[in-house]
CSV table of N, CA and C in Angstrom, one decimal:
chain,number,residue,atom,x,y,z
I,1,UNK,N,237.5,63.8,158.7
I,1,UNK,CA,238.9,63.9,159.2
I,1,UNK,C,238.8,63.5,160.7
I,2,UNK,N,239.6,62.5,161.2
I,2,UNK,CA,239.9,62.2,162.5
I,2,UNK,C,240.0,63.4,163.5
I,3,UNK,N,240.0,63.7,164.7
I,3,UNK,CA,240.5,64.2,165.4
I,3,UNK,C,242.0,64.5,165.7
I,4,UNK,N,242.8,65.2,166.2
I,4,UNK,CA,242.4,66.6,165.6
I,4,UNK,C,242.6,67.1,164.1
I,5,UNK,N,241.8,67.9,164.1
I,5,UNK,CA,241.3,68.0,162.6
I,5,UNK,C,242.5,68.8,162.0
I,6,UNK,N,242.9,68.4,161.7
I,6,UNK,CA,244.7,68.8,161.1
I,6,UNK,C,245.2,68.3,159.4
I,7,UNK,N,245.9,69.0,158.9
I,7,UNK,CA,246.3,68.9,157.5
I,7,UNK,C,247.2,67.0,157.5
I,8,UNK,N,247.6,66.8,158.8
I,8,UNK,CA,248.3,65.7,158.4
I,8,UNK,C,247.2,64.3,158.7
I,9,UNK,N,245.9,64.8,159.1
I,9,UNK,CA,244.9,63.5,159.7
I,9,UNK,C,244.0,63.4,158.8
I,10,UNK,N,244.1,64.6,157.4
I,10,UNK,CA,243.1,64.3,156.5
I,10,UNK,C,243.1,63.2,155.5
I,11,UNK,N,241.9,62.8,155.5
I,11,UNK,CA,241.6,61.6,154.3
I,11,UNK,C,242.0,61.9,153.5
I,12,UNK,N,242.4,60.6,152.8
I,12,UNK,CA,242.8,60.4,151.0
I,12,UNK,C,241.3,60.5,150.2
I,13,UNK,N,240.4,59.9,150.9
I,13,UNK,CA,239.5,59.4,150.4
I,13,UNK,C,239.5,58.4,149.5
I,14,UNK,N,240.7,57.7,149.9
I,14,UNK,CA,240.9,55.7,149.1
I,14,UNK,C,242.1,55.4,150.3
I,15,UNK,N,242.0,55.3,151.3
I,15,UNK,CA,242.8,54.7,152.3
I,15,UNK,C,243.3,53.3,151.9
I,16,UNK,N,243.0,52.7,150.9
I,16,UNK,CA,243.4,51.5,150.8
I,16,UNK,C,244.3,51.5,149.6
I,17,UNK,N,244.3,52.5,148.6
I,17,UNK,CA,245.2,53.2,148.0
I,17,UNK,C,246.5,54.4,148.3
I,18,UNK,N,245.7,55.5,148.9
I,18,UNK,CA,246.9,56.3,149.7
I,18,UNK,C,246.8,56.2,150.8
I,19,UNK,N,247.9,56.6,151.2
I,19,UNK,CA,248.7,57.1,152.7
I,19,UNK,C,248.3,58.9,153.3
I,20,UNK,N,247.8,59.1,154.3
I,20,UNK,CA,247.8,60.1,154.4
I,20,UNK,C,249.1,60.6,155.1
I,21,UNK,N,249.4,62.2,155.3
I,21,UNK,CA,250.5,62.7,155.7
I,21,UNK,C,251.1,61.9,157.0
I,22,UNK,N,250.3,61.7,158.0
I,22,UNK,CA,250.7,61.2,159.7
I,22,UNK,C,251.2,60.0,158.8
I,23,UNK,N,250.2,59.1,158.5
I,23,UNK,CA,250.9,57.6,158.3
I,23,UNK,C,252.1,57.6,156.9
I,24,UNK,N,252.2,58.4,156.7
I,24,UNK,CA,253.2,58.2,155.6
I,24,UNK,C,254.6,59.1,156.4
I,25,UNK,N,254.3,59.5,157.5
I,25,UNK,CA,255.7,60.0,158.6
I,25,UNK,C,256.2,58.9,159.0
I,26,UNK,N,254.7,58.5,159.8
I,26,UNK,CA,255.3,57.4,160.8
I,26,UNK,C,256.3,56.4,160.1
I,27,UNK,N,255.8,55.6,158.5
I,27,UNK,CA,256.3,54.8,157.9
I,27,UNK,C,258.1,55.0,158.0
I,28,UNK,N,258.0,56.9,157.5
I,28,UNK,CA,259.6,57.1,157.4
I,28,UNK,C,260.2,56.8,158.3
I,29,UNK,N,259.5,57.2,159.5
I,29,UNK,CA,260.4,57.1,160.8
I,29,UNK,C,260.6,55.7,161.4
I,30,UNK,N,259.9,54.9,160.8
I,30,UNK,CA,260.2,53.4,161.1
I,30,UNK,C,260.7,52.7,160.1
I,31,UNK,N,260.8,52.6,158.8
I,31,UNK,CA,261.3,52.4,157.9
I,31,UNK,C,260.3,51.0,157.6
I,32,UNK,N,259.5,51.1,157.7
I,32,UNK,CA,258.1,49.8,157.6
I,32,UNK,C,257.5,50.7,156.4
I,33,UNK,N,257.7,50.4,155.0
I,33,UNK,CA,256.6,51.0,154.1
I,33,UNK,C,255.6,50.4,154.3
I,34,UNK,N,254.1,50.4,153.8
I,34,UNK,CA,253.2,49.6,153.5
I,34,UNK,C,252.9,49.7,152.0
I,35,UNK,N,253.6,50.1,151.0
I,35,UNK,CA,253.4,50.4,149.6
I,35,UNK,C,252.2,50.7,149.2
I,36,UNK,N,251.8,51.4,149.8
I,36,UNK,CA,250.2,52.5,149.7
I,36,UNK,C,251.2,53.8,148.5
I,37,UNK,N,250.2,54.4,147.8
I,37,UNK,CA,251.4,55.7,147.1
I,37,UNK,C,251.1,57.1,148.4
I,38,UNK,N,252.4,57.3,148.4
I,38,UNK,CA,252.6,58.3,149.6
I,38,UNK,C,252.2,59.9,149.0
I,39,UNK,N,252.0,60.3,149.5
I,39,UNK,CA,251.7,62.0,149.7
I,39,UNK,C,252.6,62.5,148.7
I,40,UNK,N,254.2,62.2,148.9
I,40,UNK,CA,254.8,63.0,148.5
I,40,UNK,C,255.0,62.3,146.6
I,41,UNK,N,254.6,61.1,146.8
I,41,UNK,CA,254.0,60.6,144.5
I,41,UNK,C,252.9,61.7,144.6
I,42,UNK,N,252.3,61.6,145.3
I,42,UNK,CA,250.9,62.7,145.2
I,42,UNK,C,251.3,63.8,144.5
I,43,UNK,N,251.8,64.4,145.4
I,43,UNK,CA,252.7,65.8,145.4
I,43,UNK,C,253.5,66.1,144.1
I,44,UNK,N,254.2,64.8,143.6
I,44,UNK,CA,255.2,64.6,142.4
I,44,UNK,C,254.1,64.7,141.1
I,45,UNK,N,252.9,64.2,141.5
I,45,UNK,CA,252.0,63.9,140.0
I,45,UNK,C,251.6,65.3,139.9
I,46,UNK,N,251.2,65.9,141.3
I,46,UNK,CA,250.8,66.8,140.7
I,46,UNK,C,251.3,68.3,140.1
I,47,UNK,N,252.8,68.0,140.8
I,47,UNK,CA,254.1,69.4,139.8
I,47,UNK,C,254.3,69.1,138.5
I,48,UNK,N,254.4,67.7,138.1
I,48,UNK,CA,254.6,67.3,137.3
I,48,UNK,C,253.1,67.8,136.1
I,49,UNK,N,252.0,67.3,136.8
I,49,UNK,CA,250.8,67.6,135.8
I,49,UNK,C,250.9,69.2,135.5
I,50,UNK,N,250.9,70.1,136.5
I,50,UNK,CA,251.1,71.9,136.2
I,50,UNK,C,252.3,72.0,135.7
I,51,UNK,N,253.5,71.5,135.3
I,51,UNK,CA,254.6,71.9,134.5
I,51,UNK,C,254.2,71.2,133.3
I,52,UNK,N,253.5,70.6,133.0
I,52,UNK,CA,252.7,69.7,131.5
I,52,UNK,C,251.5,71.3,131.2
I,53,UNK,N,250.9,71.3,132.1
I,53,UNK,CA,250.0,72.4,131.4
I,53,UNK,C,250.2,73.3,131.4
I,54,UNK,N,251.3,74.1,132.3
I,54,UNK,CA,251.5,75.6,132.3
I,54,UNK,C,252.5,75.1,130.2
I,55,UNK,N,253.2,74.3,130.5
I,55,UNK,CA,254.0,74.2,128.9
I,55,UNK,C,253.3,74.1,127.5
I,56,UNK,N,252.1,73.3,127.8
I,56,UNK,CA,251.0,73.7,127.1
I,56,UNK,C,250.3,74.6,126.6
I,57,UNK,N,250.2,75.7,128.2
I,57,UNK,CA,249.7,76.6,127.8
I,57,UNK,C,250.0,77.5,127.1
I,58,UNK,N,251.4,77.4,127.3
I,58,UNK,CA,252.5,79.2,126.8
I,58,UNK,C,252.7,77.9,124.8
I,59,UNK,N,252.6,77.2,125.1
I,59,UNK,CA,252.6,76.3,123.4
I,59,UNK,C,250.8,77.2,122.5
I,60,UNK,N,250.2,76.9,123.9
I,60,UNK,CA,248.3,77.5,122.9
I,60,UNK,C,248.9,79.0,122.7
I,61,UNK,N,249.7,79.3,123.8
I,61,UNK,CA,249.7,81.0,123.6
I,61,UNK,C,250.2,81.4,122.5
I,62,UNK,N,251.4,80.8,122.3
I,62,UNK,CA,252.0,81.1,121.0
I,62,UNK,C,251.5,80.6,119.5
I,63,UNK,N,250.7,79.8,119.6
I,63,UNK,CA,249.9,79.4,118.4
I,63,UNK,C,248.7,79.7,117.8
I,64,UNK,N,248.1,80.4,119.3
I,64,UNK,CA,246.8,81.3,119.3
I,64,UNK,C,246.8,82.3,118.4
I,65,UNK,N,246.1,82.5,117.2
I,65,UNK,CA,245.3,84.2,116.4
I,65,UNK,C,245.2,84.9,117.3
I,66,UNK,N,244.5,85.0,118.3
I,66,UNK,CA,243.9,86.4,119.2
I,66,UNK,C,243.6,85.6,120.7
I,67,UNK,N,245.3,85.8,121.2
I,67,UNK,CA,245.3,85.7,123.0
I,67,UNK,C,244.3,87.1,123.9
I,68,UNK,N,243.8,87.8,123.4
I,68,UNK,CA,242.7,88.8,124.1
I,68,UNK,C,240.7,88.0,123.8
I,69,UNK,N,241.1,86.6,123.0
I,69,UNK,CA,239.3,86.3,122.4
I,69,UNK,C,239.3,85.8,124.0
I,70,UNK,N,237.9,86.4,124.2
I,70,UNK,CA,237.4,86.1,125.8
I,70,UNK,C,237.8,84.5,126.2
I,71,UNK,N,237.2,83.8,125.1
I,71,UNK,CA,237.4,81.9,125.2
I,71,UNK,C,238.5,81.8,125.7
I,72,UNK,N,239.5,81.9,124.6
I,72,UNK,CA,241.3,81.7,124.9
I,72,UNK,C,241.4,82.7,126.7
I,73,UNK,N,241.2,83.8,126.9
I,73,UNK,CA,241.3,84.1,127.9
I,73,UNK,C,240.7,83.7,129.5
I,74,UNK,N,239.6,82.6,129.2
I,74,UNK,CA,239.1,82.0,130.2
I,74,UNK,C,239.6,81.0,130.9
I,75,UNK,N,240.4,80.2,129.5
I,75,UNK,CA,241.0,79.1,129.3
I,75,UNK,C,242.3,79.3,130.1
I,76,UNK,N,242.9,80.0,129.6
I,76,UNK,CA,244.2,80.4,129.8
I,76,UNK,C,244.5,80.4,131.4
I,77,UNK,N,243.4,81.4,131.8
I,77,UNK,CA,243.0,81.7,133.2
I,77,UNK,C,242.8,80.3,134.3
I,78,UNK,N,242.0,79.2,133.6
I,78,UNK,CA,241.4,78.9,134.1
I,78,UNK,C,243.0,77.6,134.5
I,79,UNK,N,243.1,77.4,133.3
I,79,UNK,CA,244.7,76.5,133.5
I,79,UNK,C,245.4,77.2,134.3
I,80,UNK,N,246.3,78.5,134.3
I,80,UNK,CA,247.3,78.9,135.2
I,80,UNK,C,246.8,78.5,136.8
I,81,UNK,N,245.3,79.0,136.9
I,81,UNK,CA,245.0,78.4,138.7
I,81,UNK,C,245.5,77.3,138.7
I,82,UNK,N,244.6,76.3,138.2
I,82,UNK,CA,245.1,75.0,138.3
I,82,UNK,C,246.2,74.1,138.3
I,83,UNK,N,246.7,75.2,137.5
I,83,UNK,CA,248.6,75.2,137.7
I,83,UNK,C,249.0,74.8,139.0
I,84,UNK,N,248.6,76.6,139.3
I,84,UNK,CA,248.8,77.4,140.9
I,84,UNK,C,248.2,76.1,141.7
I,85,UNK,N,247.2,75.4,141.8
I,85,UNK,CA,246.7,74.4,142.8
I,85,UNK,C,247.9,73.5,142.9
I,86,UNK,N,248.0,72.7,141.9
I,86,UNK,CA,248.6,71.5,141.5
I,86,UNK,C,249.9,72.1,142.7
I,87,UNK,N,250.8,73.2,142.2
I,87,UNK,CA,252.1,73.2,142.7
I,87,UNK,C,251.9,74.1,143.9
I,88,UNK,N,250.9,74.4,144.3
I,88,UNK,CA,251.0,74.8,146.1
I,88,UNK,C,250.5,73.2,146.5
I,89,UNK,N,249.2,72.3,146.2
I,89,UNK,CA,249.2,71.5,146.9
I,89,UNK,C,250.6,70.7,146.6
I,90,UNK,N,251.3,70.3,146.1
I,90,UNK,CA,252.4,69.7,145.7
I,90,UNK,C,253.6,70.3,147.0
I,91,UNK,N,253.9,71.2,147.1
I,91,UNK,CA,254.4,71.6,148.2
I,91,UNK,C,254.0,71.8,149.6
I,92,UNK,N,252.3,71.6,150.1
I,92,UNK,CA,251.9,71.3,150.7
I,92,UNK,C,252.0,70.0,151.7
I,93,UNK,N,251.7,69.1,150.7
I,93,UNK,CA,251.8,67.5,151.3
I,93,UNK,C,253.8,67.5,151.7
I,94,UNK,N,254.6,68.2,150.9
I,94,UNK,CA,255.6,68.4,150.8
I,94,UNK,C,256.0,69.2,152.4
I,95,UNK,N,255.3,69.8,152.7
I,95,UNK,CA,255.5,70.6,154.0
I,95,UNK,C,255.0,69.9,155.2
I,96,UNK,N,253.6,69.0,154.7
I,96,UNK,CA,252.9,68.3,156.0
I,96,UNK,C,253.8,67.2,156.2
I,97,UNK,N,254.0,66.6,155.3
I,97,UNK,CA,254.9,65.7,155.7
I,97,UNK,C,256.5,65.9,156.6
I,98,UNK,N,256.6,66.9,156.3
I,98,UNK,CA,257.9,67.0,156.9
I,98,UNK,C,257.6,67.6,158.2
I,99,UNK,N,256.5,68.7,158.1
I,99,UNK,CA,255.7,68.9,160.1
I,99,UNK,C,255.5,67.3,160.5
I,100,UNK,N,255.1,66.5,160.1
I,100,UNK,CA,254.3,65.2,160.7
I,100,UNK,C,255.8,64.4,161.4
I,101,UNK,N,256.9,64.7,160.1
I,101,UNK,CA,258.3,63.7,161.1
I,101,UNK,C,258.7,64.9,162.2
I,102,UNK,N,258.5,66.1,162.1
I,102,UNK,CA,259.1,66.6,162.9
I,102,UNK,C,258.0,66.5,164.2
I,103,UNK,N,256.9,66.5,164.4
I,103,UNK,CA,256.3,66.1,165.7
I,103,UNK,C,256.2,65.1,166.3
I,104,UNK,N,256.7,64.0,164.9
I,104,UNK,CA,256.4,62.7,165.5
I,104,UNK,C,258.4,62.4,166.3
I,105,UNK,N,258.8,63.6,165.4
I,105,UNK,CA,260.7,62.8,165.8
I,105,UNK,C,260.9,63.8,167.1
I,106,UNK,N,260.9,65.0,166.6
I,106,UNK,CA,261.6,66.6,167.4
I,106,UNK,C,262.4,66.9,166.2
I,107,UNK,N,262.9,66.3,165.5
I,107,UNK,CA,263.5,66.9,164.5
I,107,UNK,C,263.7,68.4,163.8
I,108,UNK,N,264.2,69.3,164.2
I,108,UNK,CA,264.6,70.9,164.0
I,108,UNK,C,264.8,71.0,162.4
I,109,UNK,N,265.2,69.8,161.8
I,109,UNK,CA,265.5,70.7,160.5
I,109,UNK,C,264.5,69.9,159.5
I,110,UNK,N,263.8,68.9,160.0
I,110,UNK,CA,262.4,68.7,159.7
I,110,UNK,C,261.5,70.3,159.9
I,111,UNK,N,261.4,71.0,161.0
I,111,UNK,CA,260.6,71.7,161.1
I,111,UNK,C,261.1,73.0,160.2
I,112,UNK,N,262.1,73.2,160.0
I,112,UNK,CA,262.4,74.5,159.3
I,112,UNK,C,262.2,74.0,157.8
I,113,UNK,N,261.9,72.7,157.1
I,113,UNK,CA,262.1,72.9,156.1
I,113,UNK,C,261.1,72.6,155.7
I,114,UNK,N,260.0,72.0,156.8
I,114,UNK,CA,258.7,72.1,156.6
I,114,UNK,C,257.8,73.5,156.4
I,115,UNK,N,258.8,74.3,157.4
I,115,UNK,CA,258.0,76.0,157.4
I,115,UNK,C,258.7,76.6,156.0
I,116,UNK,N,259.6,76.2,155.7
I,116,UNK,CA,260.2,76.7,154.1
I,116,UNK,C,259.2,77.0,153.4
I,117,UNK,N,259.1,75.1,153.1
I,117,UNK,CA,258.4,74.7,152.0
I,117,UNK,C,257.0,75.2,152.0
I,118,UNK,N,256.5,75.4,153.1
I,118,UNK,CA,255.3,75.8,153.4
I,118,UNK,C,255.1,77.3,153.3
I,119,UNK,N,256.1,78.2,153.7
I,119,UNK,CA,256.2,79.5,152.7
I,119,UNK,C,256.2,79.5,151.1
I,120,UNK,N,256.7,78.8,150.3
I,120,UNK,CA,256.9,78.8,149.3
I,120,UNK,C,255.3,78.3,148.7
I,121,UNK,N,254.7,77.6,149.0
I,121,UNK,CA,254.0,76.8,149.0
I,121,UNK,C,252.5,78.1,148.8
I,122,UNK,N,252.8,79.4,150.0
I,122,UNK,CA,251.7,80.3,150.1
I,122,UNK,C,252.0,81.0,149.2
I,123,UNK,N,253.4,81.2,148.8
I,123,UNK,CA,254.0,82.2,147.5
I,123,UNK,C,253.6,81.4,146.5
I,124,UNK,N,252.7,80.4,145.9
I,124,UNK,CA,252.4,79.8,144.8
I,124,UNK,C,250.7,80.4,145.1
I,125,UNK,N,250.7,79.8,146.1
I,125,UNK,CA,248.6,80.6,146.2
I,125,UNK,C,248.6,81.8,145.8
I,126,UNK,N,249.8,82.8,146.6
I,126,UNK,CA,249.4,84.6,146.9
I,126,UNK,C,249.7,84.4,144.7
I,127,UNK,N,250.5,84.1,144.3
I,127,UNK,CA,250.8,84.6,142.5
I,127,UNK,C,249.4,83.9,141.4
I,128,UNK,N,248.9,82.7,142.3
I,128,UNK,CA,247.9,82.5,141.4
I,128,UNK,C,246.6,83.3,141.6
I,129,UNK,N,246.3,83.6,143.1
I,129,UNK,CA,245.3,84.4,143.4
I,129,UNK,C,245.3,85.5,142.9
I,130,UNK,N,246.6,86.4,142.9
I,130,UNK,CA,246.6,87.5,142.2
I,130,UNK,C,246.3,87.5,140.7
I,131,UNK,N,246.7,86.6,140.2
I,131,UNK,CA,246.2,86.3,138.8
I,131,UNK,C,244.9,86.3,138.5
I,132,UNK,N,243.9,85.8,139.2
I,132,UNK,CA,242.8,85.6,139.0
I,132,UNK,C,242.0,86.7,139.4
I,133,UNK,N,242.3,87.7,140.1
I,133,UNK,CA,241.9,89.7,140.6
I,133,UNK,C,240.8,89.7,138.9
I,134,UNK,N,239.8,90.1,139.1
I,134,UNK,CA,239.7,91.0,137.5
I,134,UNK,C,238.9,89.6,136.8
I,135,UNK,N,239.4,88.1,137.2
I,135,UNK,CA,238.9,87.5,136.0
I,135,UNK,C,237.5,86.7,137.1
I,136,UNK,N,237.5,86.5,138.2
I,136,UNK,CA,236.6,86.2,139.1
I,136,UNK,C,235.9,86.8,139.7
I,137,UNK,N,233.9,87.1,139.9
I,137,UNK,CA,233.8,87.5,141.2
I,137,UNK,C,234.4,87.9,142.2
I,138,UNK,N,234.3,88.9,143.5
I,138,UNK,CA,235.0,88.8,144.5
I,138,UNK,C,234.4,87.9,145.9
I,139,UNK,N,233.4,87.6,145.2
I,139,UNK,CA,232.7,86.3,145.7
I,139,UNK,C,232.0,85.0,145.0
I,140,UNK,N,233.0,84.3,145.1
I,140,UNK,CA,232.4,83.0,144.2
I,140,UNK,C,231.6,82.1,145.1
I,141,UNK,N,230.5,82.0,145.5
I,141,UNK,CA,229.8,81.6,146.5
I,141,UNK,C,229.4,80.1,145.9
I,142,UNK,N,229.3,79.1,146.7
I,142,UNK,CA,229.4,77.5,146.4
I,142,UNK,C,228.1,76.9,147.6
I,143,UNK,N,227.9,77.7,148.6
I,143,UNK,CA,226.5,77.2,149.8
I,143,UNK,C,226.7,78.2,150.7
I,144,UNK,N,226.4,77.6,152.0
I,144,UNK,CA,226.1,78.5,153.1
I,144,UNK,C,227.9,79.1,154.0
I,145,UNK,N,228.5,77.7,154.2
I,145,UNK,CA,229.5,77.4,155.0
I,145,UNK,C,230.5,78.8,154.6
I,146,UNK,N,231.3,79.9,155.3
I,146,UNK,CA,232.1,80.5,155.0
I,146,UNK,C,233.5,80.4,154.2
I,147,UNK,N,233.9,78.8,154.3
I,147,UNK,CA,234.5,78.7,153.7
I,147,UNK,C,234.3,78.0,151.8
I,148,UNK,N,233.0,78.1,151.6
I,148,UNK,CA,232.7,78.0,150.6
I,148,UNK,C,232.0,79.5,149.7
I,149,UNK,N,232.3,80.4,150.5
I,149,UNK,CA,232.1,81.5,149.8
I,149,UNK,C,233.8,82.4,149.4
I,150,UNK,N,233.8,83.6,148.5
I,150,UNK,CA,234.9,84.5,148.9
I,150,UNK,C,235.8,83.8,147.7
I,151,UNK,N,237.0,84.4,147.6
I,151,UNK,CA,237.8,84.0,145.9
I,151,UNK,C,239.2,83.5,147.0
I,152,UNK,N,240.0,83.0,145.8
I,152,UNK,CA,241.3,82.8,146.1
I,152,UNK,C,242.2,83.7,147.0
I,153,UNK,N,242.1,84.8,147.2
I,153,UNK,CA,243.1,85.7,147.8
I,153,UNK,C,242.5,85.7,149.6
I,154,UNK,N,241.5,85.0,149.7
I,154,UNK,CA,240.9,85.3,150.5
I,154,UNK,C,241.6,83.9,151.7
I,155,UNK,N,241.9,83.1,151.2
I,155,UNK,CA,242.7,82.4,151.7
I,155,UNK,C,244.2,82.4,152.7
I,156,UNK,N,244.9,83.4,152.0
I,156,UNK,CA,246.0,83.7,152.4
I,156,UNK,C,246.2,83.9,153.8
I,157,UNK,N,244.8,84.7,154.5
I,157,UNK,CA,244.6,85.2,155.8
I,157,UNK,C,244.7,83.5,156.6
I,158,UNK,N,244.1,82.7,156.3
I,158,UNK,CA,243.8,81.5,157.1
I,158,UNK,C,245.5,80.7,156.8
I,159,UNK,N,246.0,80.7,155.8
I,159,UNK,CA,247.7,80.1,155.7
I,159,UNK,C,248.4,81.3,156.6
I,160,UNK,N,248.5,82.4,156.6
I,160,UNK,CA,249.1,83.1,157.6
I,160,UNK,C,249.0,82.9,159.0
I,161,UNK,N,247.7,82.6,159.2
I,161,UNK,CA,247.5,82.0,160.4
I,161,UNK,C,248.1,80.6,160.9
I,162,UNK,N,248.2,79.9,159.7
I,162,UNK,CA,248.4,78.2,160.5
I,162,UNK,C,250.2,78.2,160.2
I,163,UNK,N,250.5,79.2,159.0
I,163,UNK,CA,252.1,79.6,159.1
I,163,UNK,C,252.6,79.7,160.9
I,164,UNK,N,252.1,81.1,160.7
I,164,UNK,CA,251.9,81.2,162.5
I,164,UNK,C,252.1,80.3,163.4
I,165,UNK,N,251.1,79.9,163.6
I,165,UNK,CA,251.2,78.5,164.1
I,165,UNK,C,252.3,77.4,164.5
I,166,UNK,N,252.5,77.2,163.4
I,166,UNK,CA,254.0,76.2,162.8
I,166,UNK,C,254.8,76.8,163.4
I,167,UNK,N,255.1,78.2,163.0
I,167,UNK,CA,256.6,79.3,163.5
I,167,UNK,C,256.6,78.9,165.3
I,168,UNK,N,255.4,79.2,165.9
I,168,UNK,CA,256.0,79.3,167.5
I,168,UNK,C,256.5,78.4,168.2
I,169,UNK,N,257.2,78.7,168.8
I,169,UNK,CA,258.5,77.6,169.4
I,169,UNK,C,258.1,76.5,169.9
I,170,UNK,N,258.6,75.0,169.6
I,170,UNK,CA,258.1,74.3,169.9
I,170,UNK,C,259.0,73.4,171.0
């Protein structure tokens, strides 16, 4: 990620396919697309993909013999996060983008509806994280780096912080 290392300067990792958040502001605010797919198709595939699987899911639930067999319960588990990913990041790119017009414009109701959505956005993490209490480790460790140790709820502290952030007067 570019300097400074910020949610709107991160890579797509196919730049020649997507737009990241800054350059898909700037675009709005100039009205120059480059027809790259923007953050916010991103964002749309992926509410759309967690409202496909959460529907799915509550379809296995109801057709399921025994919603307590460990399998079905893994499963179950393992879709609702991914749910929960899908539609916090979905509101996420949803939030950056609308911080990225509001720094690039001054725009005030750019920034409030960026900090909205970006609330709503932590209220999708804090319900999935809590879901997962009981079914995860309280450390799911991945290497050395601290942010590759520690479970979903453990997050919340670092969005409260960059919430923060966002809130003071600009």
């Amino acid at each position: 990620t570019p300097s400074p290392k910020v949610f709107g300067n991160a890579s797509t990792f196919d730049p020649e396919l997507f737009e990241n958040v800054n350059e898909f502001a700037e675009e709005l605010l100039s009205g120059q697309m480059s027809g790259k797919i923007s953050p916010i198709e991103v964002g749309q595939w992926l509410e759309d993909s967690a409202a496909s699987a959460e529907k799915h899911l509550a379809e296995a639930r109801s057709k399921t013999r025994n919603a307590k067999d460990p399998e079905f319960r893994r499963m179950a588990a393992d879709v609702a996060i991914q749910s929960g990913l899908g539609r916090f990041f979905a509101a996420k790119f949803r939030s950056g983008v609308l911080f990225a017009v509001f720094e690039k414009s001054g725009n005030q109701t750019a920034l409030q509806e960026a900090l909205a959505t970006y609330h709503r956005a932590r209220k999708v993490w804090a319900e999935f994280a809590d879901s997962a209490k009981g079914v995860y480790e309280d450390d799911v460790t991945f290497g050395p780096e601290k942010n590759l140790h520690g479970n979903w709820q453990d997050r919340l502290a670092d969005m409260d912080d960059d919430i923060a952030q966002v809130e003071k007067p600009k």
